[in-house]
Coordinates of C-alpha atoms in Angstrom, one line a residue:
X1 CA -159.4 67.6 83.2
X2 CA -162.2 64.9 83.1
X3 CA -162.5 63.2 86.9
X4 CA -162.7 59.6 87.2
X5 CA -166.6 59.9 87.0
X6 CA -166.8 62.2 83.7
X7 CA -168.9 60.5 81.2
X8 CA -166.8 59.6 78.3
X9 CA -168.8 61.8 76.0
X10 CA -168.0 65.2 77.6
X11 CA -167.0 67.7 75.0
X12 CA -165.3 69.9 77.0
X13 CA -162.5 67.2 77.5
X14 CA -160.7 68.1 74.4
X15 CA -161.7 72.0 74.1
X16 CA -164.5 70.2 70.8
X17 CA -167.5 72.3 70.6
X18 CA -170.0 72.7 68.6
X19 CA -170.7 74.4 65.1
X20 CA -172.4 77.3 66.0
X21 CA -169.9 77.5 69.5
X22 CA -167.0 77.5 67.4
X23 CA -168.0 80.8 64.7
X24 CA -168.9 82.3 68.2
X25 CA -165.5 81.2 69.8
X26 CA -163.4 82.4 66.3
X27 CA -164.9 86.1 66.4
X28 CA -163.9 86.1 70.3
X29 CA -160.3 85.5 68.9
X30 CA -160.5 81.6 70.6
X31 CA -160.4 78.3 68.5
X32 CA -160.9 74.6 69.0
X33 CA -157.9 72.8 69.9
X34 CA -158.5 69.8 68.2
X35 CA -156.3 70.3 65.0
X36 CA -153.8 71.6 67.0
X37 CA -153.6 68.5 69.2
X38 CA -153.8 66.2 65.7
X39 CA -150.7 68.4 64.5
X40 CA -148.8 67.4 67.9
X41 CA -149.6 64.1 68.3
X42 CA -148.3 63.2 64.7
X43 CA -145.1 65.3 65.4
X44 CA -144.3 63.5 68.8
X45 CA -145.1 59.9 67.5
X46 CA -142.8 60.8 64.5
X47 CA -140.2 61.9 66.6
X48 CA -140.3 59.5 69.4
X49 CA -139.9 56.7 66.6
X50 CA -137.3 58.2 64.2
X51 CA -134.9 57.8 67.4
X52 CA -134.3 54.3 67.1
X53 CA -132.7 54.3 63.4
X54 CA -128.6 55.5 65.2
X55 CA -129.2 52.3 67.3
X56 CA -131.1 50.3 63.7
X57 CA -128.1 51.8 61.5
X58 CA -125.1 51.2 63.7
X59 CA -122.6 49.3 61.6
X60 CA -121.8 45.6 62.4
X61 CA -119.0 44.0 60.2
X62 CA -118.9 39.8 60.9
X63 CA -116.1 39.6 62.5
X64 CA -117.1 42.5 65.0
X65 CA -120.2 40.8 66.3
X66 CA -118.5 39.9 69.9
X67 CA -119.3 40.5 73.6
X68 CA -118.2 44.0 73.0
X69 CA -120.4 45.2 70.5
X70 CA -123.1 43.0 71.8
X71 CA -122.5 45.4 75.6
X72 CA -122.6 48.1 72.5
X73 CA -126.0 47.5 70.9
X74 CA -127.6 46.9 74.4
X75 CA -126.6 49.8 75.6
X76 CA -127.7 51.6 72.8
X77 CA -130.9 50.2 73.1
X78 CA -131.4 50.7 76.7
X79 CA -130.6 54.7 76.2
X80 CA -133.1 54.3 73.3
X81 CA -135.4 53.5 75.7
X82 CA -134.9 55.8 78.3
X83 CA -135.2 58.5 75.6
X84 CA -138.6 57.5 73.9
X85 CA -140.2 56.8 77.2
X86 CA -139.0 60.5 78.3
X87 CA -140.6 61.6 75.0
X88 CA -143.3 59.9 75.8
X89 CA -143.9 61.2 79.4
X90 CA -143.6 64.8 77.0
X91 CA -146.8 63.2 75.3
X92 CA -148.8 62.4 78.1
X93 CA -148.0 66.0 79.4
X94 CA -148.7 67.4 76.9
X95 CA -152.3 65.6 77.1
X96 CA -153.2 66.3 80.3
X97 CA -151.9 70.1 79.7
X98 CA -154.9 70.2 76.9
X99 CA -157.1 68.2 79.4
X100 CA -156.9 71.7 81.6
X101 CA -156.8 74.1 78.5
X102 CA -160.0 73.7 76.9
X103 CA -159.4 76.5 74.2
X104 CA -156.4 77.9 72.0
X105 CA -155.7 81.4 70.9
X106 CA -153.1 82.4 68.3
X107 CA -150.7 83.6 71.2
X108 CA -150.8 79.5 72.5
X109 CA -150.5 77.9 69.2
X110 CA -147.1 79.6 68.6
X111 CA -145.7 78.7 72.3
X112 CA -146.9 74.9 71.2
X113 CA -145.6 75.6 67.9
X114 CA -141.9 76.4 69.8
X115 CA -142.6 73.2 72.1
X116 CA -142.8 71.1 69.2
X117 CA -139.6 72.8 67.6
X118 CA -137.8 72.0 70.6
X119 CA -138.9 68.4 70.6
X120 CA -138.0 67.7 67.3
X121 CA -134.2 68.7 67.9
X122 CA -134.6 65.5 70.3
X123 CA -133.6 62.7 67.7
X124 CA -130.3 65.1 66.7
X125 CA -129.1 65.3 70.4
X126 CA -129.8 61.4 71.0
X127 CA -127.9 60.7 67.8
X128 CA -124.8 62.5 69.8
X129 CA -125.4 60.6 72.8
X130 CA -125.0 57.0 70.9
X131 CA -122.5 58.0 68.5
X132 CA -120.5 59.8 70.8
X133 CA -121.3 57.7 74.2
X134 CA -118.0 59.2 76.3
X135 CA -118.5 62.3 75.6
X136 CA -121.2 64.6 77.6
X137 CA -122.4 67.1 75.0
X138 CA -125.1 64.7 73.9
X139 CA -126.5 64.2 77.3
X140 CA -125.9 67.8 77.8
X141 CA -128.2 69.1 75.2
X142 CA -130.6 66.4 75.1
X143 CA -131.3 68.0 79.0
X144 CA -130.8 71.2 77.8
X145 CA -133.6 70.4 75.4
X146 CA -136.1 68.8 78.1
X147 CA -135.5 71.6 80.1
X148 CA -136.5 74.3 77.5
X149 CA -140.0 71.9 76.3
X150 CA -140.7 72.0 80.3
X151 CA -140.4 76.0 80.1
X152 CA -142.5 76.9 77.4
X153 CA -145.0 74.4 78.9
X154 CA -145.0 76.1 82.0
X155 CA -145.8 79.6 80.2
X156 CA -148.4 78.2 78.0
X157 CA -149.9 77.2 82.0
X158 CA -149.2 80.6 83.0
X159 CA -151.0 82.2 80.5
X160 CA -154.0 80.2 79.8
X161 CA -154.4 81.0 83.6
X162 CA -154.2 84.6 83.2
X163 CA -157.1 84.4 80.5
X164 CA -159.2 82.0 82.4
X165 CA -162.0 82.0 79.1
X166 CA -159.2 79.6 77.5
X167 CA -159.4 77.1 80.6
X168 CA -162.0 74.1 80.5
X169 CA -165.2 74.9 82.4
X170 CA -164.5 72.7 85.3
X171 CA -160.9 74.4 85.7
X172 CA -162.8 77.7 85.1
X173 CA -165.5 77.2 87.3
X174 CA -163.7 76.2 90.1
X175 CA -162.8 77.9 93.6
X176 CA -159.4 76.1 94.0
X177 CA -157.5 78.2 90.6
X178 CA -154.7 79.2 92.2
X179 CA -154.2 75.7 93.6
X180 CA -154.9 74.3 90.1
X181 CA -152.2 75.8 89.0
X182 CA -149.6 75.0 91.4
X183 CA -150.2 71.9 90.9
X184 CA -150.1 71.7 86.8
X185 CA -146.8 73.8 86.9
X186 CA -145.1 71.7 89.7
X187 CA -146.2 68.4 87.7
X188 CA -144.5 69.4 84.7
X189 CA -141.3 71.2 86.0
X190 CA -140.4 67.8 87.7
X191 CA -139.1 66.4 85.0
X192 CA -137.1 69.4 83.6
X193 CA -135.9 70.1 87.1
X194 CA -134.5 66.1 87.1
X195 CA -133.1 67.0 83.5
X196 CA -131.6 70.1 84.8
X197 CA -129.5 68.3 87.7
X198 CA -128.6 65.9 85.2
X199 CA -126.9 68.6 83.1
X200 CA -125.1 69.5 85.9
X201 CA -123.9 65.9 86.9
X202 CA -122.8 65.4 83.3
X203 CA -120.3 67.9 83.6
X204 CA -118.4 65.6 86.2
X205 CA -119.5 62.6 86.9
X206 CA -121.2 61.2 84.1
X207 CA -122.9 57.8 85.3
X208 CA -124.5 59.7 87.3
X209 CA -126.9 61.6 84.8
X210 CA -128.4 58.6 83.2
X211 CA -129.8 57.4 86.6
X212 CA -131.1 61.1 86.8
X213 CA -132.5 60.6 83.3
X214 CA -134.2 57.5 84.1
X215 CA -135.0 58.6 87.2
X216 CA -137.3 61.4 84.9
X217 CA -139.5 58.1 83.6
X218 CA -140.1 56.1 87.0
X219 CA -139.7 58.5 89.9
X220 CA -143.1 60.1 89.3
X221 CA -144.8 56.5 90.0
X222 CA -142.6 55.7 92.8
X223 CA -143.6 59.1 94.5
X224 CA -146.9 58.4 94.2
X225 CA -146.5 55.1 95.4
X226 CA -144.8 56.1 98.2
X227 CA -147.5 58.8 98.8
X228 CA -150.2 56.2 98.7
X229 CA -148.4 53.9 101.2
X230 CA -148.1 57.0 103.2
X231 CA -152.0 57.9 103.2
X232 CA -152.8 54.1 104.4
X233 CA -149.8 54.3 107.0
X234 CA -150.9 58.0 108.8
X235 CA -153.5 58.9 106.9
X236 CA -153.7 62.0 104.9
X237 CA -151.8 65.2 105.6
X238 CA -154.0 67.5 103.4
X239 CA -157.7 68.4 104.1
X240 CA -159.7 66.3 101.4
X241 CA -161.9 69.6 100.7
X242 CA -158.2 71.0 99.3
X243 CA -157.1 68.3 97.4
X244 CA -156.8 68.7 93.6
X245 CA -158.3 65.4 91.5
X246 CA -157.1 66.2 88.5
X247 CA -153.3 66.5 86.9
X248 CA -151.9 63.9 88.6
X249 CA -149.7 60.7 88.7
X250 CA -152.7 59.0 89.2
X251 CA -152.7 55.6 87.5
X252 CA -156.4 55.1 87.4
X253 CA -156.8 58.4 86.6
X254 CA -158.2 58.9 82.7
X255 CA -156.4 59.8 79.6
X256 CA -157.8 60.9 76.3
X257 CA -159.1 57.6 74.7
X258 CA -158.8 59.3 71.3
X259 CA -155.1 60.7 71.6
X260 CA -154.1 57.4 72.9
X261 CA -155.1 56.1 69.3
X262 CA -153.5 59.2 67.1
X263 CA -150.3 58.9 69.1
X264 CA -150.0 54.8 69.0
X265 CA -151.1 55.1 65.4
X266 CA -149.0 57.6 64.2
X267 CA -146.0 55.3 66.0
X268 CA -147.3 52.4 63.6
X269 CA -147.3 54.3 60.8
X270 CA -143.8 55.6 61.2
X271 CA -142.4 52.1 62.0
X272 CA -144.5 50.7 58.9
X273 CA -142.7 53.7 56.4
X274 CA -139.0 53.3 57.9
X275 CA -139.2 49.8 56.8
X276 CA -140.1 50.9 53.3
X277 CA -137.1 53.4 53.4
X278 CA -134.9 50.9 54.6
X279 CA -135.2 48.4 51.8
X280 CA -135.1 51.3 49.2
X281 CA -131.5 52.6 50.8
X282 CA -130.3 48.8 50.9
X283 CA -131.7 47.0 48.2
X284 CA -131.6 49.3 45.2
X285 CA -128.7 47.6 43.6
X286 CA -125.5 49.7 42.1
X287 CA -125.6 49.9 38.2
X288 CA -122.2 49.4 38.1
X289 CA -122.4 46.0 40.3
X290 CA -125.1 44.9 38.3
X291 CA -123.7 45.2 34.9
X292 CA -120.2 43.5 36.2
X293 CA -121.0 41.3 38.5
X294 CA -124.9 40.0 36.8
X295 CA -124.6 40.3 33.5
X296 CA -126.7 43.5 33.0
X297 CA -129.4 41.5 34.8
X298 CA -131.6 43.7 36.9
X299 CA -133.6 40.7 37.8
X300 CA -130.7 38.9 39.0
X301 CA -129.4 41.8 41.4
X302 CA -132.6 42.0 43.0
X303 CA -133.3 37.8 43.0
X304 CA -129.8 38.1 45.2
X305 CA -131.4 40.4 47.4
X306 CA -134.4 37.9 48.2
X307 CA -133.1 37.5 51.8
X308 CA -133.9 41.1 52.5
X309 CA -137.2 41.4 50.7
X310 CA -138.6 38.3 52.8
X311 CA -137.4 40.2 55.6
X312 CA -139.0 43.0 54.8
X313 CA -142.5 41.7 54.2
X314 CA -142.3 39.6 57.6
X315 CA -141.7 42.7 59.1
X316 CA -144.4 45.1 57.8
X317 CA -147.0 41.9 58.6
X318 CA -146.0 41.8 62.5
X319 CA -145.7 45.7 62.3
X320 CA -149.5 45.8 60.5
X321 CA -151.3 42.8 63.1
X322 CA -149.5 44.1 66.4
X323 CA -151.6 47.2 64.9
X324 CA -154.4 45.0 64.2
X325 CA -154.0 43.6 67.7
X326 CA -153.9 47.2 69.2
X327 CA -156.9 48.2 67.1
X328 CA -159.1 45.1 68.0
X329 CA -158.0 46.1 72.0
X330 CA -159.0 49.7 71.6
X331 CA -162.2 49.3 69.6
X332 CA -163.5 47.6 73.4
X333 CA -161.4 50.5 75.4
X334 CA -164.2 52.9 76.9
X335 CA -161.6 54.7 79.2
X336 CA -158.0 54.4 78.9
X337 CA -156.7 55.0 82.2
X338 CA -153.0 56.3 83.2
X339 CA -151.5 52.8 83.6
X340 CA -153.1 51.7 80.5
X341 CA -151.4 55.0 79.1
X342 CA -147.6 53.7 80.7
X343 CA -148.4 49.8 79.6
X344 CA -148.9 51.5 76.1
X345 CA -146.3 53.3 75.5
X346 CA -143.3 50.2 76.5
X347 CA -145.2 48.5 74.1
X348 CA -144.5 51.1 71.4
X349 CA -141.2 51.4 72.4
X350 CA -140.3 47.8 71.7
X351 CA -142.7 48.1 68.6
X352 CA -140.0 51.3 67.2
X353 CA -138.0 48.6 67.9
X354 CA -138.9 46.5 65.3
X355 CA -136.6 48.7 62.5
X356 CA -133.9 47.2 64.1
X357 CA -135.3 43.7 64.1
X358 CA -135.8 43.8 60.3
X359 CA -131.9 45.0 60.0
X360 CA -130.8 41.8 62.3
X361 CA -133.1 39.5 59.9
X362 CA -132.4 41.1 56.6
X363 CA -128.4 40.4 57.4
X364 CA -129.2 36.7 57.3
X365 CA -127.5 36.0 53.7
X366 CA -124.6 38.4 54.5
X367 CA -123.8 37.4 57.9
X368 CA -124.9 33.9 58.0
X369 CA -122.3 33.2 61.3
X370 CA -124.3 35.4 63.6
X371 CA -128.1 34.6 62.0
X372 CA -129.1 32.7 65.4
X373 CA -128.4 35.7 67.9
X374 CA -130.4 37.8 65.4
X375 CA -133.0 35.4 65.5
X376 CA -133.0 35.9 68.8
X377 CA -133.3 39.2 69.4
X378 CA -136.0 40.1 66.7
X379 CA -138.0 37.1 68.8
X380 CA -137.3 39.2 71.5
X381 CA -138.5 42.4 70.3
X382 CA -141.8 40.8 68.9
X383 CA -142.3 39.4 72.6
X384 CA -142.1 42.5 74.4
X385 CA -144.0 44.5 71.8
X386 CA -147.3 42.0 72.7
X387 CA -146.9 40.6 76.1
X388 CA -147.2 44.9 76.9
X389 CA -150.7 44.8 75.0
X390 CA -151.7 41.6 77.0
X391 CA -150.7 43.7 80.3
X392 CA -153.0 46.7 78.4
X393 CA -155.8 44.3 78.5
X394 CA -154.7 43.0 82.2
X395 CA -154.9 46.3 83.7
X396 CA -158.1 47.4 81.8
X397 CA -160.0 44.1 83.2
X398 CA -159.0 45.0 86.4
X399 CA -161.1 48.1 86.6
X400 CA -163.2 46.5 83.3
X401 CA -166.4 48.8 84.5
X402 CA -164.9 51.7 84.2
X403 CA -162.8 50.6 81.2
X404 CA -164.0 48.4 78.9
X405 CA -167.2 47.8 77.5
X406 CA -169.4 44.8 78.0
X407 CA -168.2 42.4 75.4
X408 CA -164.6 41.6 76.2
X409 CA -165.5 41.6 80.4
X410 CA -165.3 38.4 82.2
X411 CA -167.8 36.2 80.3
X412 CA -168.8 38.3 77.8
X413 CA -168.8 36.6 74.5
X414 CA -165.7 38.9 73.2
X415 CA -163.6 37.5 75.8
X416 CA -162.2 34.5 75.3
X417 CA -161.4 35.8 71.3
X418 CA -159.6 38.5 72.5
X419 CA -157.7 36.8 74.8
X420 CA -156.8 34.4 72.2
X421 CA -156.2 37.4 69.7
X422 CA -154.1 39.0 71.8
X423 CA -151.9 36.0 73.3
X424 CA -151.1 35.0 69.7
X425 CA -147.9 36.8 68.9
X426 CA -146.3 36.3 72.3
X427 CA -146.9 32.5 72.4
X428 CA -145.1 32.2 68.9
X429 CA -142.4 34.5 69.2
X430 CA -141.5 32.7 72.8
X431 CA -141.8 29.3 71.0
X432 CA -139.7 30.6 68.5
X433 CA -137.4 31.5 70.8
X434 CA -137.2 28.0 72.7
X435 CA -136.8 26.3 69.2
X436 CA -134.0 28.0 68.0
X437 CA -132.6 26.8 71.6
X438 CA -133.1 23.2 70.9
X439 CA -132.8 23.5 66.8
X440 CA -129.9 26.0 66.5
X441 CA -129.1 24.7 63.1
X442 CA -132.6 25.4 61.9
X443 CA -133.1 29.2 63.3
X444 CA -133.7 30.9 60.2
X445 CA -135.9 28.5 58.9
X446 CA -138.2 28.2 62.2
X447 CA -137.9 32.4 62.3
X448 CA -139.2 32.8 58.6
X449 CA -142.1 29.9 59.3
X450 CA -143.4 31.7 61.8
X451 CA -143.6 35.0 60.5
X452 CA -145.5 33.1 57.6
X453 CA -147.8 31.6 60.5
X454 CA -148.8 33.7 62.4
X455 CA -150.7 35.5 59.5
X456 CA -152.6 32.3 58.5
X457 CA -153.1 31.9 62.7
X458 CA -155.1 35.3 63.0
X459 CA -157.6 34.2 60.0
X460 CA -158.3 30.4 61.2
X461 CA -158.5 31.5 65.0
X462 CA -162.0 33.0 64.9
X463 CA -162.9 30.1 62.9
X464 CA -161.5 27.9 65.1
X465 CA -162.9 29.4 68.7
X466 CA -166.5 29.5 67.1
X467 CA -166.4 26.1 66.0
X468 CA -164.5 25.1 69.6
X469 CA -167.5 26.9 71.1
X470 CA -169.9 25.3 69.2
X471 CA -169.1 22.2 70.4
X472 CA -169.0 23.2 73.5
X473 CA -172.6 24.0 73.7
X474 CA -173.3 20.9 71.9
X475 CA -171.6 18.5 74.1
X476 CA -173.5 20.2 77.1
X477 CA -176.6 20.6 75.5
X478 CA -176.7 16.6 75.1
X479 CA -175.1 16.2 79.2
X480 CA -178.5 18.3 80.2
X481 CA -181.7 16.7 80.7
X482 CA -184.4 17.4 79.2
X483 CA -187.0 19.4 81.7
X484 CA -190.6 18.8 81.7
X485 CA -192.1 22.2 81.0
X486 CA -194.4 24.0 83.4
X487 CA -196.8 27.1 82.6
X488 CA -197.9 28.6 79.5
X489 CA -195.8 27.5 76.5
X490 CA -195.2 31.1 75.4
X491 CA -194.1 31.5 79.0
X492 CA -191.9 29.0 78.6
X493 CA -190.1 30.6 74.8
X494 CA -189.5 33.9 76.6
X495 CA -187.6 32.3 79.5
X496 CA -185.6 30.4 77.2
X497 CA -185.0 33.0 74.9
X498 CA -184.0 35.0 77.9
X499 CA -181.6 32.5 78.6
X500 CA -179.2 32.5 76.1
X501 CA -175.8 33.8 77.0
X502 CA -172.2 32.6 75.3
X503 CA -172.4 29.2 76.8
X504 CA -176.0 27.3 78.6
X505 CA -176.4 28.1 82.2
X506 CA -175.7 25.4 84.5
X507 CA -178.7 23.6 85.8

């Protein structure tokens, strides 16, 4: 795995090499691992998205909308949660595995092949878990299933180990193997281990095992909290010269910039088509309901439906600019960093999320009694889905020479646009939500304007900051007086072409 001073162009990162590497690599029986990695990463965002449609399709009849089945839905989409963020940590160790394993052979690419047909079984045993929420053979295999991804992981570490030619050259090269891979295997057993008492606990005492399962997620930053406070405190109880950097809970420590983007794409994507799916399953209308109840008027069925279709396309817009958002983020990203990594993937979480919000708005016509606590909720949805890429860009400009590029630093002349960019949706989804405080009467309307809003925002807001900008300059171009020049005139051009950053230095 790349350290913290790899340059960002290292091939060996991803197990990439080149053209005349890779004929030499397949007659050795070795390949390139990058199609493999492309394969997972699409399977895992796939799967880690498809879990939220028990919690999107979980029936709510008017007069059942209570406290009750309000506790219900939360619940449901706290263990949603839980569940994509353990899939998620599955992701990220599955990156870092392929950080150390530089190379596949056919003998690896069937134990990922079973890893990925283990995960996939994920979304089946979560459906169990919310359908069935008192009984513990949900929570049972859903362990049962984390447990087996942790195993095969842990023999695709044991044998790349035992072929070291399939390791990255720094792994390969290194003095400290055997400590290498004591560390890799007891950084990936953790979580299965956690799962694995968690089975057990579900058997009799069944609050129990969620905290377990939780604990899966969080505990690995706590410990290493807790380890860091304990380095400052008595200093550290290993000899530096034995310490492994790499494979670790490190948050500054580097991810794969480029699997970052596959997996939060392929995320986008999925939420983008279950949308689709959605308004074909529900508003496709019955031929028998439109010839009795319209006439034989296909137009008139679906003009009844216009409730869900304006849904729909409000949806898909915040779905495609939080993408646009993330996109605009990344394109500036040199290094995405571990904490970047966890920052990301809440954000996606709440983005999977927004199946369900297009469900809560597309009930409007239906369930016109309950429209402002859906209003609500898809306002708080939108929130959390961007304030978490604001916190992306927070924690990148806090180590911002290591992690972003020059433009979007403090002062650059990207800066104050992205902030701008990025600030957009959670400003108008919390205002939203304050309105619809004070105007209760008026929720739907205010929802619907500003899902029409913030499209026309993100086209006049570059317009706008350059022409704020420009005045800017302007205004302090005429509060500057004029300077007498000294020296050569060409002399004089240079400096002031020199000169010439985002706004005039002051004098």
């Amino acid at each position: 795995m790349s350290g913290p001073g790899t340059s960002e162009q290292e091939p060996s990162v991803q197990g990439d090499s080149p053209p005349g590497r890779r004929d030499e690599d397949a007659g050795e029986g070795t390949q390139s691992s990058h199609r493999m990695l492309g394969f997972s990463d699409a399977l895992l965002s796939i799967i880690a998205t498809v879990m939220i449609l028990p919690v999107t399709h979980t029936e709510i009849s008017p007069e059942q909308f209570d406290r009750s089945m309000q506790r219900l839905l939360a619940t449901r989409i706290a263990v949603y949660l839980m569940t994509f963020l353990i899939v998620t940590g599955a992701w990220a160790a599955h990156t870092r595995l392929f950080q150390v394993v530089g190379k596949i052979d056919d003998t690896l690419a069937l134990l990922n092949l079973a890893c990925m047909m283990t995960i996939t079984f994920l979304p089946y045993t979560f459906a169990l878990m919310v359908t069935f929420p008192d009984v513990t053979l949900g929570i049972f295999l859903f362990c049962v299933c984390v447990i087996t991804i942790g195993a095969v992981q842990a023999l695709i570490v044991g044998y790349a180990f035992y072929f070291p030619h399939l390791l990255s050259p720094q792994i390969r090269c290194s003095a400290h193997r055997a400590l290498c891979r004591r560390q890799v295997l007891r950084i990936i057993l953790r979580g299965p281990v956690l799962c694995l008492l968690a089975a057990v606990f579900s058997l009799f005492f069944f609050p129990m095992s969620y905290l377990l399962m939780a604990s899966v997620v969080f505990l690995p930053y706590v410990s290493k909290a807790a380890s860091w406070c304990k380095d400052r405190l008595v200093g550290r109880t290993e000899p530096t010269a034995h310490r492994v950097e790499f494979f670790t809970l490190d948050l500054h420590e580097p991810l794969s910039k480029e699997r970052v983007e596959a997996f939060s794409d392929g995320v986008y994507a999925i939420v983008a088509t279950l949308l689709i799916l959605d308004i074909c399953a529900d508003s496709i209308p019955d031929p028998k309901a439109v010839a009795s109840d319209f006439g034989g008027s296909l137009l008139a069925a679906l003009g009844a439906r216009g409730p869900r279709f304006l849904a729909y396309f409000g949806s898909f817009a915040t779905v495609g600019l939080l993408w646009f958002t993330h996109h605009s983020l990344f394109l500036h990203v040199r290094k995405a960093t571990g904490a970047m990594g966890l920052l990301n993937a809440l954000s996606l979480a709440f983005v999977g999320g927004l199946p369900l919000a297009y469900q809560q708005t597309s009930a409007f016509a239906r369930q016109p009694r309950d429209e402002l606590e859906r209003v609500r909720l898809s306002c708080a949805i939108i929130f959390l889905a961007s304030i978490f890429q604001v916190a992306i860009w927070t924690a990148a400009l806090l180590r911002e020479a290591e992690t972003l590029r020059p433009a979007v630093r403090f002062g650059g002349p990207e800066h104050t646009f992205m902030l701008a960019k990025l600030a957009l949706y959670p400003c108008t989804s919390l205002l939203a939500f304050a309105a619809t405080c004070l105007l209760s009467r008026f929720s739907t309307f205010i929802f619907h304007l500003t899902q029409i809003a913030v499209p026309c925002g993100f086209l006049l807001l570059r317009l706008l900051l350059r022409l704020a900008l420009a005045g800017l300059r302007g205004l302090q171009g005429l509060a500057r007086p004029a300077r007498p020049q000294r020296g050569p005139p060409g002399e004089a051009a240079a400096s002031a072409d020199v000169q010439s950053p985002l706004l005039p230095a002051p004098c």
